[in-house]
PDB file of C-alpha atoms and ligand atoms in Angstrom:
ATOM      1  CA  UNK A   1      -8.479  16.389   5.042  1.00 95.00           C
ATOM      2  CA  UNK A   2      -6.415  13.408   3.900  1.00 97.00           C
ATOM      3  CA  UNK A   3      -6.699  11.765   0.488  1.00 98.00           C
ATOM      4  CA  UNK A   4      -5.372   8.231   0.123  1.00 98.00           C
ATOM      5  CA  UNK A   5      -4.846   6.056  -2.949  1.00 98.00           C
ATOM      6  CA  UNK A   6      -4.639   2.241  -2.797  1.00 98.00           C
ATOM      7  CA  UNK A   7      -3.511   0.361  -5.943  1.00 98.00           C
ATOM      8  CA  UNK A   8      -5.039  -2.660  -7.691  1.00 98.00           C
ATOM      9  CA  UNK A   9      -3.257  -5.971  -7.215  1.00 98.00           C
ATOM     10  CA  UNK A  10      -2.809  -9.430  -8.726  1.00 98.00           C
ATOM     11  CA  UNK A  11      -3.442 -12.139  -6.122  1.00 98.00           C
ATOM     12  CA  UNK A  12      -1.620 -15.500  -6.416  1.00 98.00           C
ATOM     13  CA  UNK A  13       0.526 -14.300  -9.378  1.00 98.00           C
ATOM     14  CA  UNK A  14      -0.198 -17.749 -10.826  1.00 98.00           C
ATOM     15  CA  UNK A  15       2.365 -19.519  -8.690  1.00 98.00           C
ATOM     16  CA  UNK A  16       1.698 -18.632  -5.035  1.00 98.00           C
ATOM     17  CA  UNK A  17      -1.927 -19.371  -4.215  1.00 98.00           C
ATOM     18  CA  UNK A  18      -2.950 -17.120  -1.303  1.00 97.00           C
ATOM     19  CA  UNK A  19       0.701 -16.289  -0.499  1.00 98.00           C
ATOM     20  CA  UNK A  20       2.025 -14.183  -3.375  1.00 98.00           C
ATOM     21  CA  UNK A  21       0.648 -10.892  -4.655  1.00 98.00           C
ATOM     22  CA  UNK A  22       1.704  -7.947  -6.794  1.00 98.00           C
ATOM     23  CA  UNK A  23       0.604  -4.298  -6.669  1.00 98.00           C
ATOM     24  CA  UNK A  24       0.270  -2.730 -10.127  1.00 98.00           C
ATOM     25  CA  UNK A  25       0.349   0.747 -11.671  1.00 98.00           C
ATOM     26  CA  UNK A  26      -0.612   1.584 -15.283  1.00 98.00           C
ATOM     27  CA  UNK A  27       2.319   2.827 -17.384  1.00 98.00           C
ATOM     28  CA  UNK A  28       0.145   5.539 -18.978  1.00 96.00           C
ATOM     29  CA  UNK A  29       0.094   7.478 -15.698  1.00 92.00           C
ATOM     30  CA  UNK A  30      -3.520   6.771 -14.753  1.00 94.00           C
ATOM     31  CA  UNK A  31      -4.334   5.523 -11.268  1.00 95.00           C
ATOM     32  CA  UNK A  32      -5.906   2.067 -11.035  1.00 98.00           C
ATOM     33  CA  UNK A  33      -7.331   1.726  -7.544  1.00 98.00           C
ATOM     34  CA  UNK A  34      -9.712   3.207  -4.980  1.00 98.00           C
ATOM     35  CA  UNK A  35      -9.415   6.607  -3.297  1.00 98.00           C
ATOM     36  CA  UNK A  36     -10.490   7.639   0.182  1.00 98.00           C
ATOM     37  CA  UNK A  37     -10.957  11.152   1.475  1.00 98.00           C
ATOM     38  CA  UNK A  38     -11.271  11.478   5.228  1.00 98.00           C
ATOM     39  CA  UNK A  39     -11.677  14.355   7.667  1.00 98.00           C
ATOM     40  CA  UNK A  40     -12.768  14.913  11.262  1.00 97.00           C
ATOM     41  CA  UNK A  41     -16.462  15.785  11.630  1.00 97.00           C
ATOM     42  CA  UNK A  42     -19.315  15.981  14.143  1.00 96.00           C
ATOM     43  CA  UNK A  43     -20.799  12.619  13.146  1.00 95.00           C
ATOM     44  CA  UNK A  44     -19.863   9.581  11.063  1.00 96.00           C
ATOM     45  CA  UNK A  45     -20.694   9.973   7.398  1.00 96.00           C
ATOM     46  CA  UNK A  46     -19.885   7.808   4.402  1.00 97.00           C
ATOM     47  CA  UNK A  47     -20.465   8.762   0.764  1.00 97.00           C
ATOM     48  CA  UNK A  48     -19.709   6.563  -2.233  1.00 97.00           C
ATOM     49  CA  UNK A  49     -18.694   8.046  -5.564  1.00 97.00           C
ATOM     50  CA  UNK A  50     -16.747   6.707  -8.564  1.00 97.00           C
ATOM     51  CA  UNK A  51     -17.352   4.486 -11.597  1.00 95.00           C
ATOM     52  CA  UNK A  52     -18.311   1.396  -9.591  1.00 96.00           C
ATOM     53  CA  UNK A  53     -20.106   3.032  -6.630  1.00 96.00           C
ATOM     54  CA  UNK A  54     -23.394   1.615  -7.968  1.00 94.00           C
ATOM     55  CA  UNK A  55     -22.118  -1.910  -7.219  1.00 93.00           C
ATOM     56  CA  UNK A  56     -21.818  -1.178  -3.490  1.00 95.00           C
ATOM     57  CA  UNK A  57     -24.471  -2.405  -1.024  1.00 93.00           C
ATOM     58  CA  UNK A  58     -27.259   0.068  -0.232  1.00 92.00           C
ATOM     59  CA  UNK A  59     -27.166  -0.579   3.528  1.00 94.00           C
ATOM     60  CA  UNK A  60     -24.267   1.413   4.979  1.00 94.00           C
ATOM     61  CA  UNK A  61     -23.442  -1.293   7.535  1.00 95.00           C
ATOM     62  CA  UNK A  62     -22.793  -3.735   4.664  1.00 94.00           C
ATOM     63  CA  UNK A  63     -20.271  -1.347   3.141  1.00 96.00           C
ATOM     64  CA  UNK A  64     -16.734  -2.612   3.767  1.00 96.00           C
ATOM     65  CA  UNK A  65     -15.579   0.913   4.641  1.00 97.00           C
ATOM     66  CA  UNK A  66     -18.154   1.082   7.438  1.00 97.00           C
ATOM     67  CA  UNK A  67     -16.899  -2.314   8.686  1.00 97.00           C
ATOM     68  CA  UNK A  68     -13.314  -1.005   8.600  1.00 98.00           C
ATOM     69  CA  UNK A  69     -14.347   2.068  10.615  1.00 98.00           C
ATOM     70  CA  UNK A  70     -16.246  -0.078  13.130  1.00 97.00           C
ATOM     71  CA  UNK A  71     -13.310  -2.485  13.639  1.00 97.00           C
ATOM     72  CA  UNK A  72     -10.735   0.317  13.755  1.00 98.00           C
ATOM     73  CA  UNK A  73     -12.705   2.132  16.494  1.00 98.00           C
ATOM     74  CA  UNK A  74     -13.005  -1.097  18.486  1.00 97.00           C
ATOM     75  CA  UNK A  75      -9.265  -1.755  18.285  1.00 97.00           C
ATOM     76  CA  UNK A  76      -8.181   1.751  19.273  1.00 97.00           C
ATOM     77  CA  UNK A  77     -11.027   1.849  21.855  1.00 97.00           C
ATOM     78  CA  UNK A  78     -12.282   5.196  20.629  1.00 96.00           C
ATOM     79  CA  UNK A  79     -15.189   6.097  18.358  1.00 96.00           C
ATOM     80  CA  UNK A  80     -13.700   8.445  15.794  1.00 97.00           C
ATOM     81  CA  UNK A  81     -16.134  10.850  14.140  1.00 97.00           C
ATOM     82  CA  UNK A  82     -15.185  11.240  10.503  1.00 98.00           C
ATOM     83  CA  UNK A  83     -16.597  12.089   7.116  1.00 98.00           C
ATOM     84  CA  UNK A  84     -15.397   9.595   4.512  1.00 98.00           C
ATOM     85  CA  UNK A  85     -15.757   9.696   0.742  1.00 98.00           C
ATOM     86  CA  UNK A  86     -14.990   6.407  -1.001  1.00 98.00           C
ATOM     87  CA  UNK A  87     -14.156   6.766  -4.683  1.00 98.00           C
ATOM     88  CA  UNK A  88     -14.901   3.249  -5.900  1.00 98.00           C
ATOM     89  CA  UNK A  89     -12.936   2.980  -9.121  1.00 97.00           C
ATOM     90  CA  UNK A  90     -12.294  -0.761  -9.027  1.00 98.00           C
ATOM     91  CA  UNK A  91     -14.967  -3.160 -10.281  1.00 97.00           C
ATOM     92  CA  UNK A  92     -16.201  -5.544  -7.586  1.00 96.00           C
ATOM     93  CA  UNK A  93     -15.550  -9.245  -8.265  1.00 95.00           C
ATOM     94  CA  UNK A  94     -12.935  -8.499 -10.927  1.00 97.00           C
ATOM     95  CA  UNK A  95      -9.955 -10.383  -9.459  1.00 97.00           C
ATOM     96  CA  UNK A  96      -7.941  -7.169  -9.241  1.00 98.00           C
ATOM     97  CA  UNK A  97      -8.105  -6.770  -5.474  1.00 97.00           C
ATOM     98  CA  UNK A  98     -11.108  -4.448  -5.493  1.00 97.00           C
ATOM     99  CA  UNK A  99     -12.138  -5.165  -1.885  1.00 96.00           C
ATOM    100  CA  UNK A 100      -8.497  -4.867  -0.778  1.00 97.00           C
ATOM    101  CA  UNK A 101      -8.354  -1.386  -2.366  1.00 98.00           C
ATOM    102  CA  UNK A 102     -11.316  -0.205  -0.263  1.00 98.00           C
ATOM    103  CA  UNK A 103     -10.162  -1.915   2.934  1.00 98.00           C
ATOM    104  CA  UNK A 104      -6.546  -0.798   2.704  1.00 98.00           C
ATOM    105  CA  UNK A 105      -7.262   2.789   1.637  1.00 98.00           C
ATOM    106  CA  UNK A 106      -9.811   3.329   4.408  1.00 98.00           C
ATOM    107  CA  UNK A 107      -7.814   1.722   7.249  1.00 98.00           C
ATOM    108  CA  UNK A 108      -4.630   3.479   6.124  1.00 98.00           C
ATOM    109  CA  UNK A 109      -6.494   6.813   6.029  1.00 98.00           C
ATOM    110  CA  UNK A 110      -8.040   6.326   9.494  1.00 98.00           C
ATOM    111  CA  UNK A 111      -4.676   5.359  10.962  1.00 98.00           C
ATOM    112  CA  UNK A 112      -3.013   8.445   9.433  1.00 98.00           C
ATOM    113  CA  UNK A 113      -5.782  10.762  10.628  1.00 97.00           C
ATOM    114  CA  UNK A 114      -5.347   9.437  14.182  1.00 97.00           C
ATOM    115  CA  UNK A 115      -1.527   9.768  14.111  1.00 97.00           C
ATOM    116  CA  UNK A 116      -0.832   6.074  13.531  1.00 98.00           C
ATOM    117  CA  UNK A 117      -2.059   4.280  16.662  1.00 98.00           C
ATOM    118  CA  UNK A 118      -1.629   0.924  14.853  1.00 98.00           C
ATOM    119  CA  UNK A 119       1.736  -0.455  13.668  1.00 96.00           C
ATOM    120  CA  UNK A 120       2.192  -1.660  10.067  1.00 96.00           C
ATOM    121  CA  UNK A 121       1.847  -5.272  11.152  1.00 95.00           C
ATOM    122  CA  UNK A 122      -1.277  -4.650  13.276  1.00 96.00           C
ATOM    123  CA  UNK A 123      -2.884  -2.700  10.482  1.00 97.00           C
ATOM    124  CA  UNK A 124      -2.074  -5.454   7.982  1.00 98.00           C
ATOM    125  CA  UNK A 125      -3.564  -8.055  10.317  1.00 97.00           C
ATOM    126  CA  UNK A 126      -6.773  -6.050  10.512  1.00 97.00           C
ATOM    127  CA  UNK A 127      -6.826  -5.669   6.715  1.00 98.00           C
ATOM    128  CA  UNK A 128      -6.522  -9.464   6.341  1.00 97.00           C
ATOM    129  CA  UNK A 129      -9.353 -10.014   8.816  1.00 96.00           C
ATOM    130  CA  UNK A 130     -11.688  -7.708   6.894  1.00 96.00           C
ATOM    131  CA  UNK A 131     -10.721  -9.281   3.565  1.00 95.00           C
ATOM    132  CA  UNK A 132     -11.589 -12.634   5.152  1.00 93.00           C
ATOM    133  CA  UNK A 133     -15.076 -11.371   6.034  1.00 89.00           C
ATOM    134  CA  UNK A 134     -15.752 -10.754   2.355  1.00 84.00           C
ATOM    135  CA  UNK A 135     -14.139 -13.780   0.744  1.00 81.00           C
ATOM    136  CA  UNK A 136     -14.810 -16.377   3.425  1.00 82.00           C
ATOM    137  CA  UNK A 137     -11.217 -16.936   4.584  1.00 85.00           C
ATOM    138  CA  UNK A 138      -8.274 -14.755   5.560  1.00 92.00           C
ATOM    139  CA  UNK A 139      -5.700 -14.290   2.806  1.00 94.00           C
ATOM    140  CA  UNK A 140      -3.206 -11.473   2.512  1.00 97.00           C
ATOM    141  CA  UNK A 141      -2.147 -11.770  -1.129  1.00 98.00           C
ATOM    142  CA  UNK A 142      -4.165  -8.689  -2.154  1.00 98.00           C
ATOM    143  CA  UNK A 143      -4.150  -6.534   0.983  1.00 98.00           C
ATOM    144  CA  UNK A 144      -0.406  -6.879   1.561  1.00 98.00           C
ATOM    145  CA  UNK A 145       0.866  -5.725  -1.881  1.00 98.00           C
ATOM    146  CA  UNK A 146      -1.908  -3.132  -2.001  1.00 98.00           C
ATOM    147  CA  UNK A 147      -0.722  -1.703   1.333  1.00 98.00           C
ATOM    148  CA  UNK A 148       3.041  -2.222   1.114  1.00 98.00           C
ATOM    149  CA  UNK A 149       3.645  -2.225  -2.642  1.00 98.00           C
ATOM    150  CA  UNK A 150       5.695  -4.460  -4.968  1.00 98.00           C
ATOM    151  CA  UNK A 151       5.696  -8.217  -4.969  1.00 98.00           C
ATOM    152  CA  UNK A 152       4.837  -9.596  -1.522  1.00 98.00           C
ATOM    153  CA  UNK A 153       5.281 -13.127  -0.205  1.00 98.00           C
ATOM    154  CA  UNK A 154       3.061 -13.944   2.762  1.00 98.00           C
ATOM    155  CA  UNK A 155       5.220 -15.640   5.368  1.00 97.00           C
ATOM    156  CA  UNK A 156       3.293 -15.223   8.673  1.00 96.00           C
ATOM    157  CA  UNK A 157       6.351 -16.165  10.726  1.00 95.00           C
ATOM    158  CA  UNK A 158       8.056 -14.592  13.739  1.00 91.00           C
ATOM    159  CA  UNK A 159       5.418 -11.854  13.946  1.00 88.00           C
ATOM    160  CA  UNK A 160       6.007 -10.805  10.361  1.00 94.00           C
ATOM    161  CA  UNK A 161       3.141 -11.288   7.928  1.00 96.00           C
ATOM    162  CA  UNK A 162       4.674 -10.288   4.629  1.00 97.00           C
ATOM    163  CA  UNK A 163       8.071 -10.115   2.912  1.00 97.00           C
ATOM    164  CA  UNK A 164       8.922  -8.015  -0.171  1.00 97.00           C
ATOM    165  CA  UNK A 165      10.496 -10.063  -3.009  1.00 97.00           C
ATOM    166  CA  UNK A 166      12.913  -8.572  -5.579  1.00 97.00           C
ATOM    167  CA  UNK A 167      11.279  -7.818  -8.916  1.00 94.00           C
ATOM    168  CA  UNK A 168      12.377  -7.380 -12.521  1.00 97.00           C
ATOM    169  CA  UNK A 169      12.296  -3.710 -13.453  1.00 95.00           C
ATOM    170  CA  UNK A 170      11.678  -4.332 -17.175  1.00 96.00           C
ATOM    171  CA  UNK A 171       8.661  -6.622 -16.675  1.00 98.00           C
ATOM    172  CA  UNK A 172       5.385  -5.267 -17.979  1.00 98.00           C
ATOM    173  CA  UNK A 173       2.217  -6.691 -16.445  1.00 98.00           C
ATOM    174  CA  UNK A 174      -0.764  -6.598 -18.812  1.00 98.00           C
ATOM    175  CA  UNK A 175      -4.103  -7.084 -17.089  1.00 98.00           C
ATOM    176  CA  UNK A 176      -7.464  -7.635 -18.750  1.00 98.00           C
ATOM    177  CA  UNK A 177     -10.818  -7.490 -16.974  1.00 98.00           C
ATOM    178  CA  UNK A 178     -13.504  -8.913 -19.301  1.00 98.00           C
ATOM    179  CA  UNK A 179     -16.267  -6.856 -17.651  1.00 97.00           C
ATOM    180  CA  UNK A 180     -17.984  -9.755 -15.900  1.00 96.00           C
ATOM    181  CA  UNK A 181     -18.083 -10.605 -12.194  1.00 95.00           C
ATOM    182  CA  UNK A 182     -16.888 -13.637 -10.240  1.00 95.00           C
ATOM    183  CA  UNK A 183     -17.307 -13.773  -6.482  1.00 92.00           C
ATOM    184  CA  UNK A 184     -14.114 -14.780  -4.669  1.00 91.00           C
ATOM    185  CA  UNK A 185     -16.127 -16.876  -2.212  1.00 89.00           C
ATOM    186  CA  UNK A 186     -17.694 -18.837  -5.120  1.00 92.00           C
ATOM    187  CA  UNK A 187     -14.329 -19.269  -6.873  1.00 95.00           C
ATOM    188  CA  UNK A 188     -12.818 -20.567  -3.630  1.00 93.00           C
ATOM    189  CA  UNK A 189     -15.701 -23.007  -3.141  1.00 93.00           C
ATOM    190  CA  UNK A 190     -14.767 -24.632  -6.477  1.00 95.00           C
ATOM    191  CA  UNK A 191     -11.333 -25.693  -5.262  1.00 97.00           C
ATOM    192  CA  UNK A 192     -10.607 -29.114  -3.788  1.00 97.00           C
ATOM    193  CA  UNK A 193      -9.986 -29.197  -0.043  1.00 96.00           C
ATOM    194  CA  UNK A 194      -7.097 -31.652  -0.526  1.00 98.00           C
ATOM    195  CA  UNK A 195      -4.419 -32.142  -3.197  1.00 98.00           C
ATOM    196  CA  UNK A 196      -2.320 -35.160  -4.140  1.00 98.00           C
ATOM    197  CA  UNK A 197       1.335 -35.464  -3.146  1.00 98.00           C
ATOM    198  CA  UNK A 198       2.351 -35.020  -6.809  1.00 98.00           C
ATOM    199  CA  UNK A 199       0.488 -31.692  -6.975  1.00 98.00           C
ATOM    200  CA  UNK A 200       2.025 -30.551  -3.665  1.00 98.00           C
ATOM    201  CA  UNK A 201       5.516 -31.298  -4.977  1.00 98.00           C
ATOM    202  CA  UNK A 202       4.862 -29.487  -8.278  1.00 98.00           C
ATOM    203  CA  UNK A 203       3.488 -26.490  -6.400  1.00 98.00           C
ATOM    204  CA  UNK A 204       6.463 -26.329  -3.999  1.00 98.00           C
ATOM    205  CA  UNK A 205       8.919 -26.641  -6.888  1.00 98.00           C
ATOM    206  CA  UNK A 206       7.241 -23.865  -8.880  1.00 98.00           C
ATOM    207  CA  UNK A 207       6.972 -21.417  -5.998  1.00 98.00           C
ATOM    208  CA  UNK A 208      10.425 -22.047  -4.536  1.00 98.00           C
ATOM    209  CA  UNK A 209      11.891 -21.964  -8.065  1.00 98.00           C
ATOM    210  CA  UNK A 210      10.202 -18.609  -8.697  1.00 98.00           C
ATOM    211  CA  UNK A 211      11.527 -17.140  -5.431  1.00 98.00           C
ATOM    212  CA  UNK A 212      15.031 -18.507  -6.145  1.00 98.00           C
ATOM    213  CA  UNK A 213      15.006 -17.026  -9.666  1.00 98.00           C
ATOM    214  CA  UNK A 214      13.754 -13.685  -8.309  1.00 98.00           C
ATOM    215  CA  UNK A 215      16.548 -13.436  -5.741  1.00 98.00           C
ATOM    216  CA  UNK A 216      19.187 -14.510  -8.277  1.00 98.00           C
ATOM    217  CA  UNK A 217      17.818 -12.111 -10.917  1.00 98.00           C
ATOM    218  CA  UNK A 218      16.963 -14.693 -13.591  1.00 98.00           C
ATOM    219  CA  UNK A 219      13.817 -13.272 -15.235  1.00 98.00           C
ATOM    220  CA  UNK A 220      13.262 -16.002 -17.855  1.00 97.00           C
ATOM    221  CA  UNK A 221      13.607 -18.736 -15.243  1.00 98.00           C
ATOM    222  CA  UNK A 222      11.259 -16.875 -12.884  1.00 98.00           C
ATOM    223  CA  UNK A 223       8.640 -16.493 -15.616  1.00 98.00           C
ATOM    224  CA  UNK A 224       8.914 -20.184 -16.508  1.00 98.00           C
ATOM    225  CA  UNK A 225       7.967 -21.100 -12.956  1.00 98.00           C
ATOM    226  CA  UNK A 226       4.702 -19.119 -13.112  1.00 98.00           C
ATOM    227  CA  UNK A 227       2.473 -22.175 -13.392  1.00 98.00           C
ATOM    228  CA  UNK A 228      -0.677 -22.669 -11.366  1.00 98.00           C
ATOM    229  CA  UNK A 229      -1.495 -26.245 -10.348  1.00 98.00           C
ATOM    230  CA  UNK A 230      -3.750 -25.204  -7.451  1.00 98.00           C
ATOM    231  CA  UNK A 231      -6.490 -22.932  -8.803  1.00 98.00           C
ATOM    232  CA  UNK A 232      -6.250 -22.553 -12.593  1.00 98.00           C
ATOM    233  CA  UNK A 233      -7.246 -26.152 -13.458  1.00 98.00           C
ATOM    234  CA  UNK A 234     -10.528 -25.654 -11.566  1.00 98.00           C
ATOM    235  CA  UNK A 235     -11.252 -21.983 -12.213  1.00 98.00           C
ATOM    236  CA  UNK A 236     -10.348 -21.632 -15.891  1.00 96.00           C
ATOM    237  CA  UNK A 237     -13.847 -22.793 -16.941  1.00 95.00           C
ATOM    238  CA  UNK A 238     -15.291 -19.653 -15.304  1.00 95.00           C
ATOM    239  CA  UNK A 239     -13.294 -17.400 -17.635  1.00 96.00           C
ATOM    240  CA  UNK A 240     -14.210 -16.624 -21.262  1.00 94.00           C
ATOM    241  CA  UNK A 241     -12.077 -18.879 -23.498  1.00 94.00           C
ATOM    242  CA  UNK A 242      -9.105 -18.786 -21.106  1.00 97.00           C
ATOM    243  CA  UNK A 243      -7.086 -21.705 -22.501  1.00 96.00           C
ATOM    244  CA  UNK A 244      -7.195 -20.406 -26.084  1.00 97.00           C
ATOM    245  CA  UNK A 245      -6.398 -16.870 -24.897  1.00 98.00           C
ATOM    246  CA  UNK A 246      -3.407 -18.040 -22.872  1.00 98.00           C
ATOM    247  CA  UNK A 247      -2.014 -20.121 -25.739  1.00 98.00           C
ATOM    248  CA  UNK A 248      -2.329 -17.204 -28.168  1.00 98.00           C
ATOM    249  CA  UNK A 249      -0.758 -14.545 -25.994  1.00 98.00           C
ATOM    250  CA  UNK A 250       2.126 -16.861 -25.176  1.00 98.00           C
ATOM    251  CA  UNK A 251       2.631 -17.264 -28.934  1.00 98.00           C
ATOM    252  CA  UNK A 252       2.609 -13.464 -29.254  1.00 98.00           C
ATOM    253  CA  UNK A 253       5.480 -13.350 -26.764  1.00 98.00           C
ATOM    254  CA  UNK A 254       4.133 -13.348 -23.204  1.00 98.00           C
ATOM    255  CA  UNK A 255       6.684 -14.793 -20.771  1.00 98.00           C
ATOM    256  CA  UNK A 256       3.865 -15.934 -18.490  1.00 98.00           C
ATOM    257  CA  UNK A 257       0.092 -15.732 -18.199  1.00 98.00           C
ATOM    258  CA  UNK A 258      -2.394 -16.635 -15.485  1.00 98.00           C
ATOM    259  CA  UNK A 259      -5.602 -15.823 -13.658  1.00 98.00           C
ATOM    260  CA  UNK A 260      -5.448 -12.659 -11.559  1.00 98.00           C
ATOM    261  CA  UNK A 261      -6.669 -13.532  -8.050  1.00 97.00           C
ATOM    262  CA  UNK A 262      -9.893 -15.478  -8.323  1.00 96.00           C
ATOM    263  CA  UNK A 263     -10.641 -14.089 -11.807  1.00 96.00           C
ATOM    264  CA  UNK A 264     -12.154 -13.244 -14.201  1.00 98.00           C
ATOM    265  CA  UNK A 265      -9.228 -10.861 -14.865  1.00 98.00           C
ATOM    266  CA  UNK A 266      -6.102 -12.383 -16.319  1.00 98.00           C
ATOM    267  CA  UNK A 267      -2.522 -11.145 -16.329  1.00 98.00           C
ATOM    268  CA  UNK A 268       0.339 -11.586 -18.775  1.00 98.00           C
ATOM    269  CA  UNK A 269       3.989 -10.661 -18.325  1.00 98.00           C
ATOM    270  CA  UNK A 270       6.355  -9.517 -21.068  1.00 98.00           C
ATOM    271  CA  UNK A 271       9.592  -7.547 -21.241  1.00 97.00           C
ATOM    272  CA  UNK A 272       9.107  -5.023 -24.049  1.00 98.00           C
ATOM    273  CA  UNK A 273       6.623  -2.371 -25.179  1.00 98.00           C
ATOM    274  CA  UNK A 274       5.946  -3.840 -28.623  1.00 98.00           C
ATOM    275  CA  UNK A 275       4.917  -7.241 -27.238  1.00 98.00           C
ATOM    276  CA  UNK A 276       2.841  -5.504 -24.546  1.00 98.00           C
ATOM    277  CA  UNK A 277       1.006  -3.565 -27.278  1.00 98.00           C
ATOM    278  CA  UNK A 278       0.330  -6.722 -29.310  1.00 98.00           C
ATOM    279  CA  UNK A 279      -0.933  -8.627 -26.253  1.00 98.00           C
ATOM    280  CA  UNK A 280      -3.151  -5.693 -25.213  1.00 98.00           C
ATOM    281  CA  UNK A 281      -4.653  -5.486 -28.679  1.00 98.00           C
ATOM    282  CA  UNK A 282      -5.384  -9.197 -28.753  1.00 98.00           C
ATOM    283  CA  UNK A 283      -6.966  -9.128 -25.299  1.00 98.00           C
ATOM    284  CA  UNK A 284      -9.046  -6.028 -26.106  1.00 98.00           C
ATOM    285  CA  UNK A 285     -10.403  -7.762 -29.229  1.00 97.00           C
ATOM    286  CA  UNK A 286     -10.861 -11.269 -27.858  1.00 96.00           C
ATOM    287  CA  UNK A 287     -11.107 -11.297 -24.063  1.00 97.00           C
ATOM    288  CA  UNK A 288     -13.261  -8.284 -23.239  1.00 97.00           C
ATOM    289  CA  UNK A 289     -16.950  -9.229 -23.007  1.00 95.00           C
ATOM    290  CA  UNK A 290     -18.689  -5.953 -22.146  1.00 94.00           C
ATOM    291  CA  UNK A 291     -18.328  -2.188 -22.626  1.00 94.00           C
ATOM    292  CA  UNK A 292     -16.989  -1.762 -19.098  1.00 94.00           C
ATOM    293  CA  UNK A 293     -14.141  -4.245 -19.503  1.00 97.00           C
ATOM    294  CA  UNK A 294     -10.599  -2.938 -19.886  1.00 98.00           C
ATOM    295  CA  UNK A 295      -6.995  -3.820 -20.642  1.00 98.00           C
ATOM    296  CA  UNK A 296      -4.083  -1.990 -18.990  1.00 98.00           C
ATOM    297  CA  UNK A 297      -0.329  -2.251 -19.387  1.00 98.00           C
ATOM    298  CA  UNK A 298       1.189  -1.874 -15.911  1.00 98.00           C
ATOM    299  CA  UNK A 299       4.445  -1.869 -13.992  1.00 98.00           C
ATOM    300  CA  UNK A 300       4.716  -3.101 -10.437  1.00 98.00           C
ATOM    301  CA  UNK A 301       3.574  -0.411  -8.043  1.00 98.00           C
ATOM    302  CA  UNK A 302       6.503  -0.474  -5.634  1.00 97.00           C
ATOM    303  CA  UNK A 303       5.065   2.165  -3.286  1.00 98.00           C
ATOM    304  CA  UNK A 304       1.672   0.737  -2.307  1.00 98.00           C
ATOM    305  CA  UNK A 305      -0.937   2.805  -0.515  1.00 98.00           C
ATOM    306  CA  UNK A 306      -0.071   6.483  -0.182  1.00 98.00           C
ATOM    307  CA  UNK A 307      -1.345   9.936   0.588  1.00 98.00           C
ATOM    308  CA  UNK A 308      -1.907  11.949  -2.588  1.00 96.00           C
ATOM    309  CA  UNK A 309      -3.005  15.458  -3.446  1.00 78.00           C
TER     310      UNK A 309
HETATM  311  N1  LIG B 401      -5.833 -15.861  -3.233  1.00 79.21           N
HETATM  312  C1  LIG B 401      -7.192 -15.470  -3.421  1.00 79.21           C
HETATM  313  C2  LIG B 401      -7.911 -16.511  -4.258  1.00 79.21           C
HETATM  314  C3  LIG B 401      -7.223 -14.139  -4.111  1.00 79.21           C
HETATM  315  O1  LIG B 401      -7.368 -16.884  -5.295  1.00 79.21           O
HETATM  316  O2  LIG B 401      -8.978 -16.949  -3.880  1.00 79.21           O
HETATM  317  C4  LIG B 401      -8.585 -13.571  -4.290  1.00 79.21           C
HETATM  318  O3  LIG B 401      -8.482 -12.334  -4.973  1.00 79.21           O
END
C-alpha cells in the first residue's frame, strides 16, 4: 500500500496569471492537502473519505480520481486493478488548488505503484490535461507546484513545462478561505478575452520584475511587483469585501496581498511571526463567512507531492 500527500497551492500568486504558482505548508505542522491510499486489488474500487468528501460527485465516473485512473490506464496501455481511498481534505472551489491536490496525488500514486512508467514531464502534462477538464482550459499553475513543490513558473518551452524559481525563506504566506465556493470555470468566464497594450505592458513589467527580484534576492522589490492587472479587477467583486480587506492587511504590515487562484481564498505575504498573527486574526474576524472557513499561516512547501507514512 502506498500513501501519498499532495499540498494545497496558490495559483497566479497575484502576478503570473496561469503561469506562476506556489505550493504551501502550514507552519503549525498540519497537512493542508489531499491524501491518496492505493494498493493492488482484484477490481477497481474508489472510496472517498475526509472533511470535504460530501462535496464530491455521486457518480464515480464524474470523480476526478476515476478520470485520472482511466487516462493513466489508457496512456500506459494497461488496465491497472487498484483500490483507492481519496481523503478529500481540501474544499472544492476554494481557490487553493483543491482539484490539483486530487489529480496530482492520484496520478503520482498510480505512477509509483506501477514503478514509474511515466516521466515527470509526461505525468505533469497529464495532470494539466485533467485540470483543464475541470476548469475549462489547461493551466499548470496549481498542478505544477502541487507536484514539484516551491514556486513554479510555467514556461512550456523546449519540452520543459515548469521551472522552479528561487524563494525567500523568511516569507510567511497567510491564506484565508472564507468558506464559500467559486467555480474556476465561472471565474474564468468573467475575464476579458483581450487586454489593452497598456495592460499587457504593466503585466509584463510586474511579472518580469518579480522574477528578476526573486533571482537577485530582493524580497521587498519582489513583493512590490505582486500586482494583478489581469484577474483581480474583474474577480474582486466575487469576494467578500476584498478591497477593504486588502487595504487593511497591508496597513497591518502585509508585503503583498492577492486572490489565491480563482478565489474566493486570498493570500497575504509578510516576513515575521507577529505580523502574520495580526493578519490572521484580522482575516479570521473579518473575512471568514462560514463555520467551515479557515485561516492558515504557511511556508512554501518546497517538496511537493510525496509518499508519507
Ligand atoms: N490560473 C487559474 C485561474 C487558477 O486563475 O483561473 C485557478 O485555480
